[in-house]
Amino acid sequence: MRFTDEWAPGCWSAAVLQVSEQHIVWSDSEESEGTRYPAQWMFVLWRPFDETRPFRRPDAWGLTIGHPREEVARTVGESGTVYVLQDSECLWSSWLTIPLVCDRFEPWLTTSIQAAIQAQQTTERHRYARWYGNERTEFDQFLRRVTLSPPPTS
């Protein structure tokens, strides 16, 4: 499996995100240490296609313990090339709903996924405001024009 920085026809596309840090669930008994769960990651994959077009829904997804590199490599194969999406190309707030709809998890992991969705929604809102502007941006631009404009001459 090879990685590339630029999408090209025929390569796989992938995105990965750490959903939770290591987590310990303590039992009610004082004698036990608790159950330790390693960091959880999510990945999404798109099989190769030849047209340049916006990414549609992922063809595959998964949650893994630790980084999903091995899982992606098994799916893609040794000869596959993988383009890893840049943060600005990701819609994690949408993709993170897939496991919540399609599977069941321990309550702590469900809570972690929901928190990741909220964090990604905030990130995406900031990104949209930066890309497209918002009311506050338009108001600030108006104020700059008004305060920097020379006074009218009579």
PDB file of N, CA and C in Angstrom, residues 55-112:
ATOM      1  N   PHE A  55     -16.689  13.910  -3.138  1.00  0.00           N
ATOM      2  CA  PHE A  55     -16.810  12.615  -2.490  1.00  0.00           C
ATOM      3  C   PHE A  55     -18.261  12.364  -2.115  1.00  0.00           C
ATOM      4  N   ARG A  56     -18.717  11.192  -2.411  1.00  0.00           N
ATOM      5  CA  ARG A  56     -20.042  10.764  -2.017  1.00  0.00           C
ATOM      6  C   ARG A  56     -19.917   9.952  -0.742  1.00  0.00           C
ATOM      7  N   ARG A  57     -20.940   9.235  -0.395  1.00  0.00           N
ATOM      8  CA  ARG A  57     -20.881   8.465   0.853  1.00  0.00           C
ATOM      9  C   ARG A  57     -19.741   7.458   0.786  1.00  0.00           C
ATOM     10  N   PRO A  58     -19.142   7.152   1.930  1.00  0.00           N
ATOM     11  CA  PRO A  58     -18.047   6.172   1.942  1.00  0.00           C
ATOM     12  C   PRO A  58     -18.537   4.783   1.542  1.00  0.00           C
ATOM     13  N   ASP A  59     -17.653   4.019   0.931  1.00  0.00           N
ATOM     14  CA  ASP A  59     -17.960   2.634   0.568  1.00  0.00           C
ATOM     15  C   ASP A  59     -17.770   1.695   1.756  1.00  0.00           C
ATOM     16  N   ALA A  60     -16.941   2.085   2.712  1.00  0.00           N
ATOM     17  CA  ALA A  60     -16.678   1.247   3.886  1.00  0.00           C
ATOM     18  C   ALA A  60     -16.352   2.149   5.066  1.00  0.00           C
ATOM     19  N   TRP A  61     -16.553   1.622   6.248  1.00  0.00           N
ATOM     20  CA  TRP A  61     -16.202   2.326   7.474  1.00  0.00           C
ATOM     21  C   TRP A  61     -15.842   1.286   8.523  1.00  0.00           C
ATOM     22  N   GLY A  62     -15.200   1.725   9.570  1.00  0.00           N
ATOM     23  CA  GLY A  62     -14.896   0.824  10.664  1.00  0.00           C
ATOM     24  C   GLY A  62     -14.384   1.576  11.868  1.00  0.00           C
ATOM     25  N   LEU A  63     -14.497   0.947  13.014  1.00  0.00           N
ATOM     26  CA  LEU A  63     -13.893   1.432  14.252  1.00  0.00           C
ATOM     27  C   LEU A  63     -12.807   0.445  14.628  1.00  0.00           C
ATOM     28  N   THR A  64     -11.670   0.956  15.036  1.00  0.00           N
ATOM     29  CA  THR A  64     -10.549   0.088  15.378  1.00  0.00           C
ATOM     30  C   THR A  64      -9.956   0.493  16.722  1.00  0.00           C
ATOM     31  N   ILE A  65      -9.282  -0.454  17.328  1.00  0.00           N
ATOM     32  CA  ILE A  65      -8.490  -0.173  18.517  1.00  0.00           C
ATOM     33  C   ILE A  65      -7.123   0.227  17.992  1.00  0.00           C
ATOM     34  N   GLY A  66      -6.731   1.442  18.244  1.00  0.00           N
ATOM     35  CA  GLY A  66      -5.486   1.955  17.692  1.00  0.00           C
ATOM     36  C   GLY A  66      -5.689   2.418  16.253  1.00  0.00           C
ATOM     37  N   HIS A  67      -4.654   2.993  15.690  1.00  0.00           N
ATOM     38  CA  HIS A  67      -4.717   3.551  14.333  1.00  0.00           C
ATOM     39  C   HIS A  67      -5.152   2.472  13.333  1.00  0.00           C
ATOM     40  N   PRO A  68      -6.035   2.807  12.386  1.00  0.00           N
ATOM     41  CA  PRO A  68      -6.588   1.804  11.469  1.00  0.00           C
ATOM     42  C   PRO A  68      -5.720   1.471  10.255  1.00  0.00           C
ATOM     43  N   ARG A  69      -4.454   1.787  10.283  1.00  0.00           N
ATOM     44  CA  ARG A  69      -3.580   1.550   9.122  1.00  0.00           C
ATOM     45  C   ARG A  69      -3.652   0.107   8.630  1.00  0.00           C
ATOM     46  N   GLU A  70      -3.592  -0.863   9.545  1.00  0.00           N
ATOM     47  CA  GLU A  70      -3.605  -2.278   9.133  1.00  0.00           C
ATOM     48  C   GLU A  70      -4.942  -2.663   8.507  1.00  0.00           C
ATOM     49  N   GLU A  71      -6.029  -2.177   9.062  1.00  0.00           N
ATOM     50  CA  GLU A  71      -7.352  -2.479   8.505  1.00  0.00           C
ATOM     51  C   GLU A  71      -7.499  -1.891   7.106  1.00  0.00           C
ATOM     52  N   VAL A  72      -7.040  -0.663   6.928  1.00  0.00           N
ATOM     53  CA  VAL A  72      -7.082  -0.035   5.603  1.00  0.00           C
ATOM     54  C   VAL A  72      -6.204  -0.822   4.633  1.00  0.00           C
ATOM     55  N   ALA A  73      -5.015  -1.233   5.062  1.00  0.00           N
ATOM     56  CA  ALA A  73      -4.100  -1.993   4.203  1.00  0.00           C
ATOM     57  C   ALA A  73      -4.723  -3.318   3.774  1.00  0.00           C
ATOM     58  N   ARG A  74      -5.429  -4.004   4.692  1.00  0.00           N
ATOM     59  CA  ARG A  74      -6.089  -5.266   4.319  1.00  0.00           C
ATOM     60  C   ARG A  74      -7.157  -5.044   3.248  1.00  0.00           C
ATOM     61  N   THR A  75      -7.876  -3.959   3.362  1.00  0.00           N
ATOM     62  CA  THR A  75      -8.942  -3.671   2.394  1.00  0.00           C
ATOM     63  C   THR A  75      -8.367  -3.248   1.049  1.00  0.00           C
ATOM     64  N   VAL A  76      -7.374  -2.383   1.080  1.00  0.00           N
ATOM     65  CA  VAL A  76      -6.805  -1.811  -0.146  1.00  0.00           C
ATOM     66  C   VAL A  76      -5.908  -2.812  -0.866  1.00  0.00           C
ATOM     67  N   GLY A  77      -5.167  -3.608  -0.119  1.00  0.00           N
ATOM     68  CA  GLY A  77      -4.224  -4.553  -0.723  1.00  0.00           C
ATOM     69  C   GLY A  77      -2.854  -3.935  -0.891  1.00  0.00           C
ATOM     70  N   GLU A  78      -1.881  -4.799  -1.123  1.00  0.00           N
ATOM     71  CA  GLU A  78      -0.493  -4.358  -1.218  1.00  0.00           C
ATOM     72  C   GLU A  78      -0.240  -3.402  -2.374  1.00  0.00           C
ATOM     73  N   SER A  79      -0.938  -3.591  -3.483  1.00  0.00           N
ATOM     74  CA  SER A  79      -0.658  -2.778  -4.667  1.00  0.00           C
ATOM     75  C   SER A  79      -1.482  -1.495  -4.723  1.00  0.00           C
ATOM     76  N   GLY A  80      -2.365  -1.297  -3.764  1.00  0.00           N
ATOM     77  CA  GLY A  80      -3.239  -0.121  -3.802  1.00  0.00           C
ATOM     78  C   GLY A  80      -2.541   1.168  -3.413  1.00  0.00           C
ATOM     79  N   THR A  81      -3.035   2.257  -3.982  1.00  0.00           N
ATOM     80  CA  THR A  81      -2.578   3.594  -3.639  1.00  0.00           C
ATOM     81  C   THR A  81      -3.722   4.284  -2.904  1.00  0.00           C
ATOM     82  N   VAL A  82      -3.393   4.989  -1.823  1.00  0.00           N
ATOM     83  CA  VAL A  82      -4.418   5.611  -0.994  1.00  0.00           C
ATOM     84  C   VAL A  82      -4.164   7.109  -0.886  1.00  0.00           C
ATOM     85  N   TYR A  83      -5.184   7.876  -1.209  1.00  0.00           N
ATOM     86  CA  TYR A  83      -5.175   9.315  -0.967  1.00  0.00           C
ATOM     87  C   TYR A  83      -5.868   9.544   0.364  1.00  0.00           C
ATOM     88  N   VAL A  84      -5.181  10.157   1.319  1.00  0.00           N
ATOM     89  CA  VAL A  84      -5.774  10.460   2.622  1.00  0.00           C
ATOM     90  C   VAL A  84      -6.317  11.886   2.550  1.00  0.00           C
ATOM     91  N   LEU A  85      -7.619  12.004   2.778  1.00  0.00           N
ATOM     92  CA  LEU A  85      -8.268  13.302   2.678  1.00  0.00           C
ATOM     93  C   LEU A  85      -7.667  14.301   3.655  1.00  0.00           C
ATOM     94  N   GLN A  86      -7.585  15.537   3.220  1.00  0.00           N
ATOM     95  CA  GLN A  86      -7.173  16.633   4.086  1.00  0.00           C
ATOM     96  C   GLN A  86      -8.329  16.953   5.037  1.00  0.00           C
ATOM     97  N   ASP A  87      -8.045  17.575   6.171  1.00  0.00           N
ATOM     98  CA  ASP A  87      -9.096  17.912   7.132  1.00  0.00           C
ATOM     99  C   ASP A  87     -10.225  18.702   6.478  1.00  0.00           C
ATOM    100  N   SER A  88      -9.877  19.629   5.596  1.00  0.00           N
ATOM    101  CA  SER A  88     -10.888  20.480   4.967  1.00  0.00           C
ATOM    102  C   SER A  88     -11.811  19.711   4.013  1.00  0.00           C
ATOM    103  N   GLU A  89     -11.455  18.488   3.668  1.00  0.00           N
ATOM    104  CA  GLU A  89     -12.284  17.668   2.781  1.00  0.00           C
ATOM    105  C   GLU A  89     -13.190  16.704   3.555  1.00  0.00           C
ATOM    106  N   CYS A  90     -13.060  16.692   4.869  1.00  0.00           N
ATOM    107  CA  CYS A  90     -13.780  15.713   5.677  1.00  0.00           C
ATOM    108  C   CYS A  90     -15.093  16.259   6.217  1.00  0.00           C
ATOM    109  N   LEU A  91     -16.071  15.379   6.313  1.00  0.00           N
ATOM    110  CA  LEU A  91     -17.372  15.681   6.920  1.00  0.00           C
ATOM    111  C   LEU A  91     -17.610  14.717   8.069  1.00  0.00           C
ATOM    112  N   TRP A  92     -16.713  14.746   9.040  1.00  0.00           N
ATOM    113  CA  TRP A  92     -16.781  13.794  10.141  1.00  0.00           C
ATOM    114  C   TRP A  92     -18.077  13.874  10.913  1.00  0.00           C
ATOM    115  N   SER A  93     -18.688  15.054  11.000  1.00  0.00           N
ATOM    116  CA  SER A  93     -19.939  15.146  11.757  1.00  0.00           C
ATOM    117  C   SER A  93     -21.005  14.242  11.151  1.00  0.00           C
ATOM    118  N   SER A  94     -20.940  14.024   9.864  1.00  0.00           N
ATOM    119  CA  SER A  94     -21.867  13.111   9.192  1.00  0.00           C
ATOM    120  C   SER A  94     -21.390  11.666   9.291  1.00  0.00           C
ATOM    121  N   TRP A  95     -20.129  11.429   9.003  1.00  0.00           N
ATOM    122  CA  TRP A  95     -19.619  10.055   8.982  1.00  0.00           C
ATOM    123  C   TRP A  95     -19.656   9.401  10.354  1.00  0.00           C
ATOM    124  N   LEU A  96     -19.497  10.187  11.414  1.00  0.00           N
ATOM    125  CA  LEU A  96     -19.517   9.622  12.767  1.00  0.00           C
ATOM    126  C   LEU A  96     -20.903   9.122  13.175  1.00  0.00           C
ATOM    127  N   THR A  97     -21.928   9.536  12.461  1.00  0.00           N
ATOM    128  CA  THR A  97     -23.268   9.016  12.769  1.00  0.00           C
ATOM    129  C   THR A  97     -23.439   7.583  12.263  1.00  0.00           C
ATOM    130  N   ILE A  98     -22.628   7.161  11.316  1.00  0.00           N
ATOM    131  CA  ILE A  98     -22.752   5.810  10.744  1.00  0.00           C
ATOM    132  C   ILE A  98     -22.664   4.738  11.828  1.00  0.00           C
ATOM    133  N   PRO A  99     -21.617   4.729  12.669  1.00  0.00           N
ATOM    134  CA  PRO A  99     -21.565   3.666  13.682  1.00  0.00           C
ATOM    135  C   PRO A  99     -22.725   3.742  14.679  1.00  0.00           C
ATOM    136  N   LEU A 100     -23.201   4.945  14.980  1.00  0.00           N
ATOM    137  CA  LEU A 100     -24.305   5.064  15.928  1.00  0.00           C
ATOM    138  C   LEU A 100     -25.604   4.482  15.376  1.00  0.00           C
ATOM    139  N   VAL A 101     -25.765   4.528  14.059  1.00  0.00           N
ATOM    140  CA  VAL A 101     -26.952   3.980  13.412  1.00  0.00           C
ATOM    141  C   VAL A 101     -26.800   2.484  13.154  1.00  0.00           C
ATOM    142  N   CYS A 102     -25.591   2.053  12.803  1.00  0.00           N
ATOM    143  CA  CYS A 102     -25.377   0.684  12.325  1.00  0.00           C
ATOM    144  C   CYS A 102     -24.903  -0.315  13.375  1.00  0.00           C
ATOM    145  N   ASP A 103     -24.537   0.134  14.547  1.00  0.00           N
ATOM    146  CA  ASP A 103     -23.969  -0.795  15.524  1.00  0.00           C
ATOM    147  C   ASP A 103     -24.300  -0.326  16.929  1.00  0.00           C
ATOM    148  N   ARG A 104     -23.987  -1.172  17.917  1.00  0.00           N
ATOM    149  CA  ARG A 104     -24.168  -0.832  19.326  1.00  0.00           C
ATOM    150  C   ARG A 104     -22.817  -0.879  20.015  1.00  0.00           C
ATOM    151  N   PHE A 105     -22.617   0.023  20.966  1.00  0.00           N
ATOM    152  CA  PHE A 105     -21.337   0.122  21.647  1.00  0.00           C
ATOM    153  C   PHE A 105     -21.560   0.287  23.145  1.00  0.00           C
ATOM    154  N   GLU A 106     -20.475   0.118  23.882  1.00  0.00           N
ATOM    155  CA  GLU A 106     -20.500   0.412  25.306  1.00  0.00           C
ATOM    156  C   GLU A 106     -20.914   1.875  25.472  1.00  0.00           C
ATOM    157  N   PRO A 107     -21.613   2.194  26.572  1.00  0.00           N
ATOM    158  CA  PRO A 107     -22.062   3.580  26.761  1.00  0.00           C
ATOM    159  C   PRO A 107     -20.933   4.619  26.694  1.00  0.00           C
ATOM    160  N   TRP A 108     -19.749   4.291  27.248  1.00  0.00           N
ATOM    161  CA  TRP A 108     -18.658   5.262  27.219  1.00  0.00           C
ATOM    162  C   TRP A 108     -18.214   5.564  25.793  1.00  0.00           C
ATOM    163  N   LEU A 109     -18.237   4.553  24.904  1.00  0.00           N
ATOM    164  CA  LEU A 109     -17.818   4.782  23.522  1.00  0.00           C
ATOM    165  C   LEU A 109     -18.889   5.558  22.756  1.00  0.00           C
ATOM    166  N   THR A 110     -20.155   5.248  23.010  1.00  0.00           N
ATOM    167  CA  THR A 110     -21.237   6.023  22.392  1.00  0.00           C
ATOM    168  C   THR A 110     -21.114   7.493  22.780  1.00  0.00           C
ATOM    169  N   THR A 111     -20.835   7.752  24.054  1.00  0.00           N
ATOM    170  CA  THR A 111     -20.651   9.126  24.526  1.00  0.00           C
ATOM    171  C   THR A 111     -19.455   9.779  23.839  1.00  0.00           C
ATOM    172  N   SER A 112     -18.366   9.032  23.661  1.00  0.00           N
ATOM    173  CA  SER A 112     -17.177   9.568  22.973  1.00  0.00           C
ATOM    174  C   SER A 112     -17.481   9.905  21.524  1.00  0.00           C
TER     175      SER A 112
END
